[in-house]
Amino acid sequence: MPFSDKHFNSTHQGQMTMPKAQLWIILGCLFLIQTTAWGSEPLTLEGMLEPSEIVDYSCQSPGILSKIYVERGDTVKEGQLLAELQSGVDQAIVQLARAKVEFGLRKAKRNEDLFKQKLLSAHQKDELETEIRLARMQLKEAQERLKLRKIRSTINGVIVKRTGAPGEYVNELPFLTAARIDPLNVEVIVPAALYGKIQENQSAVIEPDEPIGGRYTAKVVIIDQVIDAASGTFGVRLLLPNNQGKVPAGLKCRVYFSDTVAQQATKS
């Protein structure tokens, strides 16, 4: 018998006939099954791979560049000499300060016997010793100023920018930039609705865009405590080991928050 609207209308006001009630139950079950399926999937977010540290090198003491030992793309080690400024004047000041120290020591040695014979007063002896201490302090200051004429790397990383050249005048404006790419930072913008679901030290799988690809394990190190009201998001940072330099900075990636998937990740 064909159904009419009467079969889906209430027999009494506020009551539902059996066929329509069964339809709603079936729809509800389907929704519950789909929601459960979605919940079993790993939480997937978009991220950006960035250097863990970027250092701009400039000169505290302005001067003329004498030599630059690195070029863009070069790998550098902590403590490695990157550049030198002309330092003739500073070297002369160091030599002068060292000569004063040596003269003071010789003078003190000559007067030592006079002091023992009481031909030199305690006041005069104190003046000599003070002169030597002051000369040593001046030497130390001159040596520290000379060190400023050499620019050394403060990180293990790569040179990403070089703007200076020998003969150019440099000051507090950067002329070299280096980036640490081991480890890499993975910056993720997360919807506010997920606040509290991501925990510090939680593992995640990082899947860089092509042509790199692959899967790598990272750990959450920073979770912003302030949610951006305008966008309804907050930031999360993960640390990705990259000791072989396989993964370059600057790529987009997908971040999967699932311990099960993280165990299957490619080791970096």
Coordinates of C-alpha atoms in Angstrom, one line a residue:
M1 CA 0.0 0.0 0.0
P2 CA 1.6 3.3 -1.0
F3 CA 2.5 5.7 1.9
S4 CA 0.9 9.1 2.1
D5 CA 1.7 12.1 4.3
K6 CA -0.7 10.7 6.8
H7 CA 1.7 7.9 7.7
F8 CA 4.3 10.5 8.8
N9 CA 1.9 12.8 10.6
S10 CA 1.1 12.5 14.3
T11 CA -1.9 10.4 15.2
H12 CA -2.1 12.6 18.2
Q13 CA -0.5 16.0 18.7
G14 CA 3.1 15.6 19.9
Q15 CA 3.3 11.8 19.1
M16 CA 5.2 10.2 16.1
T17 CA 4.0 7.2 14.1
M18 CA 6.3 4.1 14.0
P19 CA 7.7 4.5 10.5
K20 CA 9.1 8.0 11.0
A21 CA 10.5 7.1 14.5
Q22 CA 12.4 4.2 13.0
L23 CA 13.8 6.5 10.3
W24 CA 15.2 8.9 13.0
I25 CA 16.7 6.1 15.0
I26 CA 18.5 4.8 11.9
L27 CA 19.9 8.3 11.1
G28 CA 21.1 8.7 14.6
C29 CA 22.9 5.4 14.6
L30 CA 24.6 6.3 11.3
F31 CA 25.8 9.6 12.7
L32 CA 27.1 7.9 15.8
I33 CA 29.1 5.4 13.7
Q34 CA 30.5 8.2 11.5
T35 CA 31.5 10.3 14.6
T36 CA 33.3 7.3 16.1
A37 CA 35.2 6.6 12.9
W38 CA 36.3 10.2 12.7
G39 CA 37.5 10.1 16.4
S40 CA 39.7 7.1 15.6
E41 CA 41.7 9.0 13.0
P42 CA 44.9 10.8 14.2
L43 CA 44.6 14.6 14.7
T44 CA 46.1 16.2 11.6
L45 CA 47.2 19.8 11.4
E46 CA 49.3 21.9 9.0
G47 CA 52.7 23.1 10.1
M48 CA 55.8 25.0 9.0
L49 CA 59.4 23.8 9.3
E50 CA 61.6 26.6 10.6
P51 CA 65.2 27.0 11.8
S52 CA 65.5 26.6 15.6
E53 CA 67.6 29.7 15.8
I54 CA 68.6 32.5 13.4
V55 CA 71.6 34.7 14.3
D56 CA 72.4 38.0 12.6
Y57 CA 76.1 39.0 12.9
S58 CA 77.1 42.6 13.1
C59 CA 80.0 44.5 14.7
Q60 CA 79.9 46.0 18.2
S61 CA 82.9 48.1 17.2
P62 CA 82.5 49.6 13.7
G63 CA 85.3 49.2 11.1
I64 CA 86.4 48.0 7.7
L65 CA 86.0 44.3 6.8
S66 CA 89.4 42.7 6.1
K67 CA 88.3 39.1 5.3
I68 CA 85.2 37.0 5.1
Y69 CA 85.7 33.3 5.3
V70 CA 82.3 32.0 4.5
E71 CA 79.7 32.2 1.7
R72 CA 76.0 31.6 1.6
G73 CA 75.2 27.9 2.0
D74 CA 78.4 27.1 3.9
T75 CA 78.1 24.9 7.0
V76 CA 79.7 26.5 10.1
K77 CA 80.6 25.2 13.6
E78 CA 80.3 27.0 16.9
G79 CA 83.4 29.1 17.5
Q80 CA 84.4 29.1 13.8
L81 CA 86.0 32.3 12.5
L82 CA 83.5 34.0 10.1
A83 CA 85.1 37.4 9.4
E84 CA 87.8 39.8 10.5
L85 CA 88.0 43.6 10.6
Q86 CA 91.1 45.6 10.1
S87 CA 92.8 45.6 13.4
G88 CA 96.2 47.3 13.0
V89 CA 95.4 50.1 15.6
D90 CA 94.0 47.6 18.1
Q91 CA 97.0 45.3 17.8
A92 CA 99.3 48.3 18.5
I93 CA 97.3 49.2 21.6
V94 CA 97.7 45.7 22.9
Q95 CA 101.4 45.8 22.3
L96 CA 101.7 49.1 24.1
A97 CA 99.7 47.8 27.1
R98 CA 101.8 44.7 27.3
A99 CA 105.0 46.8 27.2
K100 CA 103.7 48.8 30.2
V101 CA 103.0 45.6 32.2
E102 CA 106.5 44.2 31.4
F103 CA 108.1 47.5 32.4
G104 CA 106.2 47.6 35.7
L105 CA 107.3 44.1 36.5
R106 CA 111.0 44.9 35.8
K107 CA 110.7 48.1 37.9
A108 CA 109.2 46.2 40.8
K109 CA 112.0 43.6 40.6
R110 CA 114.6 46.3 40.7
N111 CA 113.0 47.9 43.7
E112 CA 112.5 44.7 45.7
D113 CA 116.0 44.8 47.2
L114 CA 115.5 48.5 48.1
F115 CA 112.4 47.7 50.0
K116 CA 114.1 44.9 51.9
Q117 CA 116.9 47.3 52.8
K118 CA 114.2 49.7 53.9
L119 CA 115.4 52.3 51.3
L120 CA 111.9 52.2 49.8
S121 CA 108.8 53.1 51.8
A122 CA 105.7 50.9 51.9
H123 CA 103.8 53.7 50.2
Q124 CA 106.2 53.6 47.2
K125 CA 106.0 49.8 47.1
D126 CA 102.2 50.0 47.0
E127 CA 102.3 52.6 44.2
L128 CA 104.4 50.2 42.1
E129 CA 102.1 47.3 42.7
T130 CA 99.1 49.4 41.8
E131 CA 100.7 50.6 38.6
I132 CA 101.3 47.0 37.6
R133 CA 97.6 46.0 38.4
L134 CA 96.4 49.0 36.4
A135 CA 98.7 48.1 33.4
R136 CA 97.4 44.5 33.5
M137 CA 93.8 45.8 33.4
Q138 CA 94.6 48.0 30.5
L139 CA 96.1 45.1 28.7
K140 CA 93.1 43.0 29.3
E141 CA 90.8 45.7 28.0
A142 CA 92.9 46.1 24.8
Q143 CA 92.9 42.4 24.2
E144 CA 89.1 42.2 24.6
R145 CA 88.8 45.1 22.1
L146 CA 91.0 43.2 19.7
K147 CA 88.7 40.2 20.0
L148 CA 85.8 42.3 18.8
R149 CA 87.6 42.6 15.4
K150 CA 86.9 38.9 14.8
I151 CA 83.4 37.6 14.2
R152 CA 82.9 34.0 15.3
S153 CA 79.9 31.7 14.9
T154 CA 77.9 31.2 18.0
I155 CA 75.9 28.2 16.6
N156 CA 76.3 25.0 14.5
G157 CA 74.4 25.8 11.4
V158 CA 74.5 27.2 7.8
I159 CA 75.0 30.6 6.4
V160 CA 71.8 31.8 4.8
K161 CA 72.7 35.4 4.0
R162 CA 75.9 37.4 3.3
T163 CA 75.8 41.1 2.4
G164 CA 79.3 42.3 3.4
A165 CA 82.6 42.1 1.4
P166 CA 86.2 42.9 2.2
G167 CA 86.8 46.7 2.2
E168 CA 83.3 47.6 3.2
Y169 CA 82.5 49.6 6.3
V170 CA 80.4 47.6 8.8
N171 CA 78.7 48.6 12.0
E172 CA 75.7 47.4 14.1
L173 CA 73.8 46.4 10.9
P174 CA 74.0 42.7 10.1
F175 CA 76.2 41.6 7.3
L176 CA 76.0 37.8 7.9
T177 CA 73.1 35.6 8.9
A178 CA 73.3 32.0 10.1
A179 CA 70.5 29.5 10.9
R180 CA 70.5 26.4 13.1
I181 CA 68.7 23.6 11.3
D182 CA 69.4 20.9 13.9
P183 CA 67.0 20.6 15.4
L184 CA 64.2 22.2 13.4
N185 CA 61.2 24.0 14.9
V186 CA 57.8 22.8 13.7
E187 CA 55.3 25.7 14.1
V188 CA 51.7 24.8 14.2
I189 CA 48.6 26.9 14.5
V190 CA 45.9 25.0 16.4
P191 CA 42.1 25.8 16.7
A192 CA 41.1 26.9 20.1
A193 CA 38.7 24.0 20.4
L194 CA 41.7 21.7 20.7
Y195 CA 43.2 23.6 23.7
G196 CA 44.2 21.1 26.3
K197 CA 44.2 18.1 24.0
I198 CA 47.9 18.6 23.1
Q199 CA 50.3 18.1 25.9
E200 CA 54.0 19.1 26.3
N201 CA 56.4 16.3 25.5
Q202 CA 53.7 14.6 23.4
S203 CA 55.0 12.8 20.3
A204 CA 53.8 13.6 16.8
V205 CA 54.6 12.5 13.3
I206 CA 55.9 15.2 10.8
E207 CA 55.3 14.6 7.1
P208 CA 57.1 17.2 5.1
D209 CA 55.8 18.2 1.7
E210 CA 57.4 16.8 -1.5
P211 CA 60.0 16.5 -2.7
I212 CA 61.3 15.6 0.8
G213 CA 58.4 13.5 2.1
G214 CA 59.0 10.7 4.6
R215 CA 57.8 10.6 8.2
Y216 CA 59.8 11.9 11.2
T217 CA 59.1 12.0 15.0
A218 CA 59.0 15.3 16.8
K219 CA 58.0 16.3 20.4
V220 CA 55.9 19.2 21.7
V221 CA 58.1 21.7 23.5
I222 CA 56.0 24.9 23.7
I223 CA 52.2 25.4 24.0
D224 CA 51.0 29.0 24.0
Q225 CA 49.1 29.9 27.1
V226 CA 47.3 32.8 25.3
I227 CA 44.6 32.1 22.6
D228 CA 44.4 34.7 19.8
A229 CA 40.8 36.0 20.1
A230 CA 40.7 37.3 16.5
S231 CA 41.5 34.0 14.9
G232 CA 40.4 31.6 17.6
T233 CA 43.8 29.8 17.5
F234 CA 46.9 29.2 19.6
G235 CA 50.4 28.2 18.7
V236 CA 52.3 25.0 19.3
R237 CA 56.0 24.3 18.7
L238 CA 57.5 20.9 18.2
L239 CA 61.2 20.1 18.0
L240 CA 62.4 17.9 15.2
P241 CA 65.9 16.3 15.4
N242 CA 67.7 16.8 12.1
N243 CA 71.3 15.8 12.8
Q244 CA 71.9 14.6 9.2
G245 CA 70.3 17.6 7.6
K246 CA 67.9 15.5 5.6
V247 CA 65.0 18.0 6.1
P248 CA 65.4 21.6 5.0
A249 CA 63.8 24.5 6.7
G250 CA 61.1 26.5 5.0
L251 CA 58.8 23.6 4.0
K252 CA 55.2 23.1 4.9
C253 CA 54.3 19.8 6.6
R254 CA 51.5 17.8 8.1
V255 CA 51.5 17.0 11.8
Y256 CA 49.9 13.9 13.0
F257 CA 49.2 13.6 16.8
S258 CA 49.0 9.9 17.3
D259 CA 51.3 7.7 19.5
T260 CA 50.5 4.7 17.3
V261 CA 51.6 6.5 14.1
A262 CA 54.6 8.0 15.8
Q263 CA 56.1 4.6 16.5
Q264 CA 56.1 3.9 12.8
A265 CA 57.8 7.1 11.9
T266 CA 61.2 7.3 10.1
K267 CA 64.0 8.0 12.4
S268 CA 65.9 11.2 11.7

